[in-house]
Coordinates of C-alpha atoms and ligand atoms in Angstrom, one line a residue:
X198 CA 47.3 0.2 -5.4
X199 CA 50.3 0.7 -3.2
X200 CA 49.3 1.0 0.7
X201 CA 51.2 4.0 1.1
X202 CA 48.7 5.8 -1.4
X203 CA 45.6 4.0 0.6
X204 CA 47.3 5.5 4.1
X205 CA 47.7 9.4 2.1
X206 CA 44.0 8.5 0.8
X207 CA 42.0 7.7 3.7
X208 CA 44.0 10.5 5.8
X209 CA 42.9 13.3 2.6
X210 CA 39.7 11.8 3.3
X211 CA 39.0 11.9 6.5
X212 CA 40.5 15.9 6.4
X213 CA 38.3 16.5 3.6
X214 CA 34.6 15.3 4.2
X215 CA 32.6 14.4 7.8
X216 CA 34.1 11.4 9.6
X217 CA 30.7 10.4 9.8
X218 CA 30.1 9.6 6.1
X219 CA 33.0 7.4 5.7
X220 CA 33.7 3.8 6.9
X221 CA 37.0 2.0 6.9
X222 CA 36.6 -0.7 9.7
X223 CA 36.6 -3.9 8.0
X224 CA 33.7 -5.1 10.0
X225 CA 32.0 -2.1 8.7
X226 CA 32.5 -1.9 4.8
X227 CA 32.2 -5.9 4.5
X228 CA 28.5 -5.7 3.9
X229 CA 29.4 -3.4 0.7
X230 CA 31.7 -6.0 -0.9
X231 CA 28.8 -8.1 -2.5
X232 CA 26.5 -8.3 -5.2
X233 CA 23.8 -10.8 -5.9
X234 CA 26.5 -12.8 -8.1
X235 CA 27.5 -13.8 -4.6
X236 CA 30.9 -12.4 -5.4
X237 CA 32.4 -10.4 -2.9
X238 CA 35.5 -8.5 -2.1
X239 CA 36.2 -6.3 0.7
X240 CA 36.5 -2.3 -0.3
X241 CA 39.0 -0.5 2.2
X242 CA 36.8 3.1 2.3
X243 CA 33.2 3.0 1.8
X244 CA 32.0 6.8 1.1
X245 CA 27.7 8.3 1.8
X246 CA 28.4 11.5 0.0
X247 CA 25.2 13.8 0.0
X248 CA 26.4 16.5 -2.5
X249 CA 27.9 16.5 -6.2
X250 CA 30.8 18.6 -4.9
X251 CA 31.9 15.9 -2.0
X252 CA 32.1 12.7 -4.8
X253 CA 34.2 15.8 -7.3
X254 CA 36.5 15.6 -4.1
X255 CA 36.9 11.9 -3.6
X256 CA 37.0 11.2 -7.4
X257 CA 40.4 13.7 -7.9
X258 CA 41.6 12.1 -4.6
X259 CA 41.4 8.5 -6.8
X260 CA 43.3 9.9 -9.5
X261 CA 46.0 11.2 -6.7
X262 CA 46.4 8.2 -5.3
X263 CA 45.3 5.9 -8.1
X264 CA 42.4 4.1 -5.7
X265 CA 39.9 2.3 -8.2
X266 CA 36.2 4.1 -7.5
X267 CA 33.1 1.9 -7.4
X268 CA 29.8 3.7 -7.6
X269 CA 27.3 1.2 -5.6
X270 CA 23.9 1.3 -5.5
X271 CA 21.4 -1.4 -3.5
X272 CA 23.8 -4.2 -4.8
X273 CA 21.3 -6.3 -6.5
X274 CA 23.1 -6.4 -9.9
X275 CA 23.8 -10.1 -10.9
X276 CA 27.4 -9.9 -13.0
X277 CA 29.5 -8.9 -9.9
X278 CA 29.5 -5.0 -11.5
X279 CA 29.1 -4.1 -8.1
X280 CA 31.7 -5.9 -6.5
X281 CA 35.1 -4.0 -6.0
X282 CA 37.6 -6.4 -6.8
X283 CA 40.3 -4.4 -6.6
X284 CA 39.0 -3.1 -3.2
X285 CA 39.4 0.6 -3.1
X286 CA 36.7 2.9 -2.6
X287 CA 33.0 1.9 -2.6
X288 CA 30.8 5.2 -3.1
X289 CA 27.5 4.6 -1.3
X290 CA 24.4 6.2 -3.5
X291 CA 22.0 5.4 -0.7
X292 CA 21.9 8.9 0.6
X293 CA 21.5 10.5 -2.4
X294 CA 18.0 9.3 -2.3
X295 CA 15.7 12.8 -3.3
X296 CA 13.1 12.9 -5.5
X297 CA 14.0 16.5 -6.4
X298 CA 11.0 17.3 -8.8
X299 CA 7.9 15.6 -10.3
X300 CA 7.0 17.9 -13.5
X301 CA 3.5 16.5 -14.7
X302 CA 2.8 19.7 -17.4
X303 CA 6.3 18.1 -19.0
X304 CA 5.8 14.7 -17.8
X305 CA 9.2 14.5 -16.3
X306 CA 10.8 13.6 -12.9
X307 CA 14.2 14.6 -11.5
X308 CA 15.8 12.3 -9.4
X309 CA 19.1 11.0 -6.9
X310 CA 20.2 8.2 -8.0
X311 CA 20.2 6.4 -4.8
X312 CA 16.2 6.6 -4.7
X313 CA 14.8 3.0 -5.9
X314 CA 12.8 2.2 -8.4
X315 CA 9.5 1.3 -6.1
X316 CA 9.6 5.2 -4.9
X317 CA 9.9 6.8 -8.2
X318 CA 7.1 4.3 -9.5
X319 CA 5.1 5.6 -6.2
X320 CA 5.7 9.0 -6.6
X321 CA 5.0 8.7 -10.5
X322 CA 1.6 6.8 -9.4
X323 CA 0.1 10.0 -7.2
X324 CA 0.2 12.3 -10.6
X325 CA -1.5 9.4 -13.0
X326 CA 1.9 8.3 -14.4
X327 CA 4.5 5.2 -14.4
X328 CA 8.4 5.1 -15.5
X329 CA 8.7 2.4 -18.3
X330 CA 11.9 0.7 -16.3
X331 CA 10.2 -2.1 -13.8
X332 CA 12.9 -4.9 -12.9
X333 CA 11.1 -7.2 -10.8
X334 CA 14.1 -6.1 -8.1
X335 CA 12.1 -2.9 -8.1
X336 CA 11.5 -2.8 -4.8
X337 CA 15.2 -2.8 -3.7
X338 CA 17.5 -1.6 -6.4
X339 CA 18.0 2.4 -7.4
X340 CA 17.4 4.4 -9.8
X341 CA 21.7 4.8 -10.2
X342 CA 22.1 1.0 -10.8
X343 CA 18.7 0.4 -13.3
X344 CA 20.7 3.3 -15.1
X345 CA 23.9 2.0 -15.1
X346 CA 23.0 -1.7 -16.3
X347 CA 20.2 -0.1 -19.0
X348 CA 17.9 -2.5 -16.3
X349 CA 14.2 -3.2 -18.0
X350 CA 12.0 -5.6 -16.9
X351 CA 8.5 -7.0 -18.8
X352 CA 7.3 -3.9 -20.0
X353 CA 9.9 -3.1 -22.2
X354 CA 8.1 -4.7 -25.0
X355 CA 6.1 -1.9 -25.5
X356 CA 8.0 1.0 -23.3
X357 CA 11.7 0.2 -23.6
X358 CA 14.4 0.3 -21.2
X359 CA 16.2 2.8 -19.7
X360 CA 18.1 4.5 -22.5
X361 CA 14.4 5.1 -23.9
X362 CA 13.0 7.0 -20.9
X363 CA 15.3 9.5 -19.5
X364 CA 15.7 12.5 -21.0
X365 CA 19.0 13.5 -19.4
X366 CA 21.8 13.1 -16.8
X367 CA 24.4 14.6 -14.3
X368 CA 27.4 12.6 -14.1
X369 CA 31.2 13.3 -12.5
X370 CA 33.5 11.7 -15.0
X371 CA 36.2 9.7 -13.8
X372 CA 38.4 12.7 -14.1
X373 CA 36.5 14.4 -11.4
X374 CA 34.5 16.6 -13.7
X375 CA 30.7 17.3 -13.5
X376 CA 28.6 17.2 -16.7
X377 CA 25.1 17.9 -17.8
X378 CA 24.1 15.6 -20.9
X379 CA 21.0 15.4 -22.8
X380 CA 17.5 17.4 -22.6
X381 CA 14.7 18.4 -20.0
X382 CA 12.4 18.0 -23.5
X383 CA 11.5 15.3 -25.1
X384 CA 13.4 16.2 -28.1
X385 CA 16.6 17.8 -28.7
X386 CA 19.5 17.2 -30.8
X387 CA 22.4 19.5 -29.9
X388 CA 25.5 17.3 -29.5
X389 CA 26.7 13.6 -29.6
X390 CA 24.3 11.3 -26.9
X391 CA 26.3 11.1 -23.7
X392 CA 22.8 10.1 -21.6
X393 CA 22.7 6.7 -23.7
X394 CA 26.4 6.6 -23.5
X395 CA 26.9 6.8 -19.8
X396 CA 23.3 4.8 -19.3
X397 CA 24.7 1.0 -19.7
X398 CA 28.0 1.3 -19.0
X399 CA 28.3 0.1 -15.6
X400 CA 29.6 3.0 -13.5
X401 CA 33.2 2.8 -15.8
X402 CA 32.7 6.0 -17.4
X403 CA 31.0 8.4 -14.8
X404 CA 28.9 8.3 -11.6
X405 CA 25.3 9.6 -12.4
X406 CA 24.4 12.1 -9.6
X407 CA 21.4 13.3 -11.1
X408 CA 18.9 12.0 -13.6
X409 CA 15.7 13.6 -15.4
X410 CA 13.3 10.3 -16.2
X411 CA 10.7 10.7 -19.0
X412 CA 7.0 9.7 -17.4
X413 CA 4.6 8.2 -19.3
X414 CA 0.6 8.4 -18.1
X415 CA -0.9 5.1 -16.8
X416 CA -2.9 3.2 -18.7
X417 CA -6.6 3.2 -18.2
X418 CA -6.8 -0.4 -18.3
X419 CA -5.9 -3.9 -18.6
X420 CA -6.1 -7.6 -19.6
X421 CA -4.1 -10.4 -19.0
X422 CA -4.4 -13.7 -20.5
X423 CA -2.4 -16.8 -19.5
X424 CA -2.1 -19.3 -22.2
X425 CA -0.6 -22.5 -22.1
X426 CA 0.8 -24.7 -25.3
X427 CA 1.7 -28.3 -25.2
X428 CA 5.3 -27.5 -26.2
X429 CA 7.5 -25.2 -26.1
X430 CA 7.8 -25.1 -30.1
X431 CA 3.7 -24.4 -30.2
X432 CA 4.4 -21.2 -27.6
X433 CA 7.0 -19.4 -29.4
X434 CA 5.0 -19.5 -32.6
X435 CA 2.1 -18.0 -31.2
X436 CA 4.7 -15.5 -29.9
X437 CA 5.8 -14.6 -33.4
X438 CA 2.2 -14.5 -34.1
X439 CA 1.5 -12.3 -31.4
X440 CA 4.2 -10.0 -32.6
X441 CA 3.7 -9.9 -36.2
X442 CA 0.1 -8.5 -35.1
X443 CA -0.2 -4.6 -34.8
X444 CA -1.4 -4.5 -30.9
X445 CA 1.8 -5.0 -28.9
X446 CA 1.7 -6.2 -25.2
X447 CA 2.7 -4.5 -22.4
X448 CA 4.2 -8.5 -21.0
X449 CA 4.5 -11.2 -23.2
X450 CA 6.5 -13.7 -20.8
X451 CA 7.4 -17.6 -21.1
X452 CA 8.2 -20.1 -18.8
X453 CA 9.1 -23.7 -20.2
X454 CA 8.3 -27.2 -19.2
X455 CA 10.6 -27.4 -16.3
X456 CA 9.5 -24.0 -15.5
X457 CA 5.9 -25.4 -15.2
X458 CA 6.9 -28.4 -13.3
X459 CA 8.9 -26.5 -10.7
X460 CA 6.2 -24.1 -9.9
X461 CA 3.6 -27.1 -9.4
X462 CA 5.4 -28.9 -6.9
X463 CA 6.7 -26.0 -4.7
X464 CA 3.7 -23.8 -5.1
X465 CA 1.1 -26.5 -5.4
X466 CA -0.1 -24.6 -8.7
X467 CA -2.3 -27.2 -11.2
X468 CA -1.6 -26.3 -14.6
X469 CA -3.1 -29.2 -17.6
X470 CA -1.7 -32.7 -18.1
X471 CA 1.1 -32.8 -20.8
X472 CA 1.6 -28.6 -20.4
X473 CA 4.9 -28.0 -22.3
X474 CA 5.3 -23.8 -21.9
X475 CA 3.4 -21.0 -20.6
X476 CA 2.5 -17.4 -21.9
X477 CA 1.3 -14.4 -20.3
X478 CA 0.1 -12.0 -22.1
X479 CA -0.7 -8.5 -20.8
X480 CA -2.2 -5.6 -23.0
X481 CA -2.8 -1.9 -22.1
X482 CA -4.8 1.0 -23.0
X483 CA -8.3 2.8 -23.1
X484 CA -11.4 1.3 -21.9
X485 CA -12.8 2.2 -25.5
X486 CA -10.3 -0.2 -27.3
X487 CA -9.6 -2.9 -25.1
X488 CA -12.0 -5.1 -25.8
X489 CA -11.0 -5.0 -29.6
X490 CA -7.2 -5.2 -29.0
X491 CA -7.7 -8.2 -26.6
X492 CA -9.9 -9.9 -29.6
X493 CA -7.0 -9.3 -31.9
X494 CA -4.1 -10.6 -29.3
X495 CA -6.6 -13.9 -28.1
X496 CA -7.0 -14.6 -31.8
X497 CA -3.0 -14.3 -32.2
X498 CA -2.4 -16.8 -29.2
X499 CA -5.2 -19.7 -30.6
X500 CA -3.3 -22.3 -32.8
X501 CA -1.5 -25.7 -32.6
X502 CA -0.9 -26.8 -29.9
X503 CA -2.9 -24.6 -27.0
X504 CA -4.1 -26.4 -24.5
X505 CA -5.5 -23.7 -21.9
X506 CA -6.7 -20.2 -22.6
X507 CA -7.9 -17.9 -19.4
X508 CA -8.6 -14.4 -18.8
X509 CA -7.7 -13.0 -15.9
X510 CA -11.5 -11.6 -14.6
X511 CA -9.8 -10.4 -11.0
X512 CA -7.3 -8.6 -9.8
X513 CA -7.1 -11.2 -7.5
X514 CA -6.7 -13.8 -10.8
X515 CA -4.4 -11.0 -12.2
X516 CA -2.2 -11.1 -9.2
X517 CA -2.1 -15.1 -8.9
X518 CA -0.7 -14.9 -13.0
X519 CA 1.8 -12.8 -12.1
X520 CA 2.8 -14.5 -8.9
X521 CA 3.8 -17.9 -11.0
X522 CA 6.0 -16.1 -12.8
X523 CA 7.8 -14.1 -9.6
X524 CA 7.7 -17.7 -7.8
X525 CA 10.3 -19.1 -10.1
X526 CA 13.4 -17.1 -9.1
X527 CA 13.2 -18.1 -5.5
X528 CA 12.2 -21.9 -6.9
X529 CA 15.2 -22.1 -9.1
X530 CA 17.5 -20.6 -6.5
X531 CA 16.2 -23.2 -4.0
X532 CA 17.0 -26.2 -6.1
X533 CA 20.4 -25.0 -7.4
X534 CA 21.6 -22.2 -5.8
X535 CA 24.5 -21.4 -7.3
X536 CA 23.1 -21.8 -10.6
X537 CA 24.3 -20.0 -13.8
X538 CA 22.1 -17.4 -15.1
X539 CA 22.2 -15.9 -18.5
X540 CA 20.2 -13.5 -20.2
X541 CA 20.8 -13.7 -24.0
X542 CA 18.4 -12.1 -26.2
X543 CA 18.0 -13.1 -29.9
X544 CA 15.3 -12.1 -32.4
X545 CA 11.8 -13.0 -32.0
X546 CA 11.0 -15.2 -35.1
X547 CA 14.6 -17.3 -33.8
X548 CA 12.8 -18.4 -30.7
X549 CA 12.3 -21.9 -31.9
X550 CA 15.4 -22.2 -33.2
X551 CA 17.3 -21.0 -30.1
X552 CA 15.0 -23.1 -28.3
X553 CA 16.1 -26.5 -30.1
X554 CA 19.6 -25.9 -30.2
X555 CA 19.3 -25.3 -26.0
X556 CA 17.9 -28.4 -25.7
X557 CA 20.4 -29.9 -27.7
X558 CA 23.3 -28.7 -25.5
X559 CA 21.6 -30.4 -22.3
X560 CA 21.7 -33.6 -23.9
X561 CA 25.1 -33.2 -24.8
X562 CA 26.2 -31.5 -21.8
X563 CA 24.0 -33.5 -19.0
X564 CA 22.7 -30.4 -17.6
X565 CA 19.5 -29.6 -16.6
X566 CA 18.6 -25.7 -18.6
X567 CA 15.5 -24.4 -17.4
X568 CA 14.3 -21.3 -19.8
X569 CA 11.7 -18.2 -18.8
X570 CA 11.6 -14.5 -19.6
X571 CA 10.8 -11.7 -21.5
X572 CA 9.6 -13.1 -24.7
X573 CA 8.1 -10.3 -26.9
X574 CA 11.8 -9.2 -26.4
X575 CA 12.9 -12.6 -27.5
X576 CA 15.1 -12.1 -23.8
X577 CA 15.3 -15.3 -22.5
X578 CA 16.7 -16.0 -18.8
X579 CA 18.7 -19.5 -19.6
X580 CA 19.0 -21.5 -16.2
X581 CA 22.0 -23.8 -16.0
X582 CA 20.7 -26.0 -13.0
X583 CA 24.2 -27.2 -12.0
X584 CA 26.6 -27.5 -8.9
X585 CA 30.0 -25.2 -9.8
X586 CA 31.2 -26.8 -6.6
X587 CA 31.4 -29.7 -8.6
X588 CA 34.3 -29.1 -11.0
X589 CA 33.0 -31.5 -13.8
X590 CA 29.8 -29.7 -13.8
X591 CA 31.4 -26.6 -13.5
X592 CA 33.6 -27.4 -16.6
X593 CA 30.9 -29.0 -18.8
X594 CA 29.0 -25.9 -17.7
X595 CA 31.9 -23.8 -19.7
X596 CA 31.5 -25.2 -22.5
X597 CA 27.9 -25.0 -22.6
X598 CA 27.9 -21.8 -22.2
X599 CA 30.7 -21.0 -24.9
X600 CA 28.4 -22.9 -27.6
X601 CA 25.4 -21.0 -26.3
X602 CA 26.9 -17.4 -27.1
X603 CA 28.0 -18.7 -30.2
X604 CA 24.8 -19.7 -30.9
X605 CA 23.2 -16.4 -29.8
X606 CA 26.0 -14.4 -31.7
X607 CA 25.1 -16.6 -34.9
X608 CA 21.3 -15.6 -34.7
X609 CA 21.8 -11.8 -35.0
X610 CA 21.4 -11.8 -30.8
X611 CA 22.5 -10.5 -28.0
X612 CA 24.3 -12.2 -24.8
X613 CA 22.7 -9.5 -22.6
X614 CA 19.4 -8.4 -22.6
X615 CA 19.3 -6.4 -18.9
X616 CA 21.5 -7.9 -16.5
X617 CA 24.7 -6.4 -17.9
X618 CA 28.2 -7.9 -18.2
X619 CA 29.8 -6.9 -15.1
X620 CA 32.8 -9.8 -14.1
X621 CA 30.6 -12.4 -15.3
X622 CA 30.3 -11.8 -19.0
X623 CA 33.5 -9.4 -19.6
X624 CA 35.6 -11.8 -21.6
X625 CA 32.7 -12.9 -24.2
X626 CA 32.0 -9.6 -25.4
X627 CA 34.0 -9.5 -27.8
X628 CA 32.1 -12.3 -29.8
X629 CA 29.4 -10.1 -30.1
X630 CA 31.2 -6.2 -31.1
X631 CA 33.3 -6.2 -34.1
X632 CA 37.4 -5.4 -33.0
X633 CA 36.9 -1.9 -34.3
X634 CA 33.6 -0.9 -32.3
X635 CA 35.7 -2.5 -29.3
X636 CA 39.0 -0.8 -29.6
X637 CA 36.7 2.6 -30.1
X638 CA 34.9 2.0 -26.7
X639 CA 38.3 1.6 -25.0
X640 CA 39.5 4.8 -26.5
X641 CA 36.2 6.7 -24.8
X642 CA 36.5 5.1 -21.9
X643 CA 40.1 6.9 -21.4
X644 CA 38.6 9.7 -22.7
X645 CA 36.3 9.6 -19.4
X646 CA 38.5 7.8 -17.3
X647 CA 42.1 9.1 -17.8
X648 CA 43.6 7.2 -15.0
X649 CA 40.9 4.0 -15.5
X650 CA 40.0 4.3 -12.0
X651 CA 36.3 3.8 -12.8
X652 CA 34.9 0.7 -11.4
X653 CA 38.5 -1.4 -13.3
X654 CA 38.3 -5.0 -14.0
X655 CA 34.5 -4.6 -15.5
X656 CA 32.5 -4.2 -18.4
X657 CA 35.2 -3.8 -21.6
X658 CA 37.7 -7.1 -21.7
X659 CA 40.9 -6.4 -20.8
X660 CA 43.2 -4.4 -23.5
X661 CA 46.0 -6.5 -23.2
X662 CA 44.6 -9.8 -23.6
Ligands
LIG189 C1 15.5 -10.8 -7.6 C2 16.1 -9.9 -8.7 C3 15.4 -9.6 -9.8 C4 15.9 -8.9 -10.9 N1 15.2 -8.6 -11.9 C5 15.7 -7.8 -12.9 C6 14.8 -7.5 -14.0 O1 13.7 -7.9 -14.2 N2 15.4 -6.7 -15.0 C7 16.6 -6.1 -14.9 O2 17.0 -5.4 -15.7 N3 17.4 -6.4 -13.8 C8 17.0 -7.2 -12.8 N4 17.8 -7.6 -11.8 C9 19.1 -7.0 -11.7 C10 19.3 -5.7 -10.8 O3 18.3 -5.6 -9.9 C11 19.3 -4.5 -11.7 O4 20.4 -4.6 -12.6 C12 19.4 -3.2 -11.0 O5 19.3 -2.2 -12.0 C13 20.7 -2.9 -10.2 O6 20.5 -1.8 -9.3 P1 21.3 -1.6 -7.9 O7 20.9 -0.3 -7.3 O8 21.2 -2.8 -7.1 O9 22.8 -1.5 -8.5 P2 24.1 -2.1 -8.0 O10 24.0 -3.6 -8.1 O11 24.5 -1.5 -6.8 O12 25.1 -1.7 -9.2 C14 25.0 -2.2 -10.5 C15 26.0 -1.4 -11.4 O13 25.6 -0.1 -11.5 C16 26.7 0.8 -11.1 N5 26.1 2.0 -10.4 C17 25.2 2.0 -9.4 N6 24.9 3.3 -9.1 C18 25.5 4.0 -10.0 C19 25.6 5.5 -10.2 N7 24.9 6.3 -9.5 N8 26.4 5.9 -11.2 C20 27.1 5.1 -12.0 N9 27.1 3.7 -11.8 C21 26.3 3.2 -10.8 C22 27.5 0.0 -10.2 O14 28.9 0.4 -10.2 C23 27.4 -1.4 -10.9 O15 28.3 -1.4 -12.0 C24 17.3 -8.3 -10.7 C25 18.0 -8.6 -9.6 C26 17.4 -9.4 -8.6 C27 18.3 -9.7 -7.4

């Protein structure tokens, strides 16, 4: 970016929207320079449109001048997608925040992006429904960013992600056009898919400006069980049996050993001697069938190895289950806060295997991998406990983490089930998509982005590597 073109830029903008909705002081666009990768880079604009027609404007003014664009939602991504490492422009989604129509007869919502997850789940919530999508960042991230990483969260066992609960889009292309994709019905197959094209690819194609979000009604009921095995080999067989059964879960989430153990001794929870991994198990429905599908599910769980079985009988008991799995983030963080976090996904019935080989690789490696997530997805959030201050840790961490996506890639899996690739995951990608599928994705990308303005340095490894 040459400063000349910044100096034409900012001046263009500054004649060409409010002075109000634009920051260049340093001290001022700082705070929009971060994600929660704790990467950060300082943008030179940061931009609060409030219209479609104002981010058309700044989007042909960053082909102009060639200034990369950075849509930005709450910043709560955890791949540095949201970090502008080029610096540039940052656009701001956080004004764009209207819930523009709640549709119950169609069981549909139209939305900003900048609204966050939490409101749309409240707003769904007054009409007796619920939006699939529930990272457990719900309360601060938007609806723009869960789009543009395909964000889930435990209920996509049974609901899905993103890409299976919205309908359709509006989107300015980084060309400075403004489409319409997809459907206001739930089905409809005029034209190739640009919503599960543009959902997922991290702001490098188009910003989303608008977004029509499939609602589903709220279940009547519900039962949670927390089971707990004496090993971690035990608990993922009972998930295979729990998934080869015809009632699937609304959660089915794990937490290892050293899961177990960290949430004793910093939340003072008592779990039984020798506990190895935890389940929790949550199933939806009608108050006619629950009883039956929970019978089918607690026979599913029962086998080697289980040590505890409890029903949750409060919402109180309910809550308390839940709350040992949202302890674990902020437990992990405090004992190694800068430590790795992956989210690799591989089949279900691979578990054990996966499982193994990971505790392999801390033997060989010396480092402490802690392992929880979103089983019934077989997503699994792998922890490297390590120091990257520390450059032999940092370098053993490398390696680990090369054999782990190897691994992954070898079991038919995924290296990201919801956190995206961002900075952090850009230049293993291409262990996973064949060279063909790869060199196609960087031919629609131009397609989008002409002038690869779009959020550069992210998502697709770079072409010339
Ligand atoms: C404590 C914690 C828990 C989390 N739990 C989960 C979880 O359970 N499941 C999960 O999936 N994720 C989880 N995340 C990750 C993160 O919250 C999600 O990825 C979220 O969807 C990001 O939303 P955001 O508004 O913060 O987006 P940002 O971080 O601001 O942006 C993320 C990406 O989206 C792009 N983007 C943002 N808005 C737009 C737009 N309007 N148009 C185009 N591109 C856009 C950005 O350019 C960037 O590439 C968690 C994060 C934290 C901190």
């Amino acid at each position: 970016m040459k400063p000349q073109n910044l100096r034409l830029f900012i001046e263009q903008i500054h004649q060409q929207l409010p002075k109000t909705k634009c920051y260049t002081d340093p001290a001022d666009c700082t705070a929009y320079g971060y994600d929660n990768s704790r990467r950060q880079s300082l943008p030179d604009v940061v931009l609060f449109p409030t219209s479609e027609e104002e981010i058309i404007t700044v989007i042909r003014l960053c082909n102009h001048f060639s200034i990369p664009a950075l849509a930005r939602g709450r910043g709560t991504g955890t791949t540095g997608a949201a970090v502008p490492i080029y610096h540039g422009l940052v656009i701001s989604l956080e004004h764009m925040n209207r819930i523009i129509e709640v549709d119950a007869a169609n069981r549909v919502m139209v939305v900003e992006p900048g609204v966050l997850n939490s409101e749309v789940q409240e707003a769904a919530a007054r009409f007796g429904f619920f939006w699939p999508p529930d990272p457990s960042s719900s309360a601060t991230c938007s609806i723009g960013g869960n789009l543009a990483c395909n964000a889930a969260g435990p209920r996509a066992i049974k609901y899905g992600s993103c890409r299976e609960n919205t309908l359709g889009l509006r989107a300015i292309t980084g060309s400075g056009e403004c489409i319409k994709t997809g459907t206001y019905t739930t089905k409809g197959v005029v034209g190739y898919d640009l919503t599960r094209l543009i959902i997922g690819s991290e702001g490098t194609l188009a910003l989303i400006t608008q977004a029509t979000l499939k609602l589903i009604p709220l279940p009547e009921t519900k039962r949670t069980l927390q089971l707990i095995y004496s090993d971690i080999h035990h608990a993922a067989a009972a998930v295979s049996r729990i998934m080869s059964q015809p009632i699937i879960p609304c959660a089915l989430e794990f937490m290892d050993k050293a899961c177990i153990n960290i949430i004793h001794h910093r939340n003072g929870i008592e779990f039984p001697i020798n506990s190895g991994a935890l389940l929790i198990v949550e199933i939806d429905g009608s108050t006619s069938t629950i009883l039956n599908d929970l019978e089918k599910v607690s026979a599913a769980a029962e086998g080697e190895g289980l040590l505890e079985k409890r029903l949750a009988k409060t919402e109180a008991e309910v809550k308390n289950m839940w709350q040992t799995r949202k302890a674990l983030s902020p437990g992990l963080r405090h004992i190694a806060p800068k430590k790795i976090n992956e989210d690799i996904v591989v089949p279900v019935s691979s578990i054990p295997t996966l499982i193994h080989a990971l505790e392999q690789l801390s033997k060989k490696y010396q480092i402490i991998i802690v392992n929880f997530g979103h089983a019934g997805n077989g997503n699994l959030h792998v922890n490297l406990l390590i120091d990257p201050d520390d450059a032999n840790q940092q370098q053993h961490a490398e390696q680990c983490l090369e054999e782990i996506f190897n691994l992954v890639v070898n079991l038919k899996g995924c290296l990201s089930g919801e956190h995206g690739i961002g900075i952090e995951k850009r230049r293993f990608i291409s262990k996973e998509l064949d060279p063909n599928a790869l060199t196609l994705m960087h031919q629609i990308k131009r397609v989008f982005d002409p002038a690869l303005i779009m959020n550069p340095g992210k998502y697709l490894p770079d072409p010339t590597l």
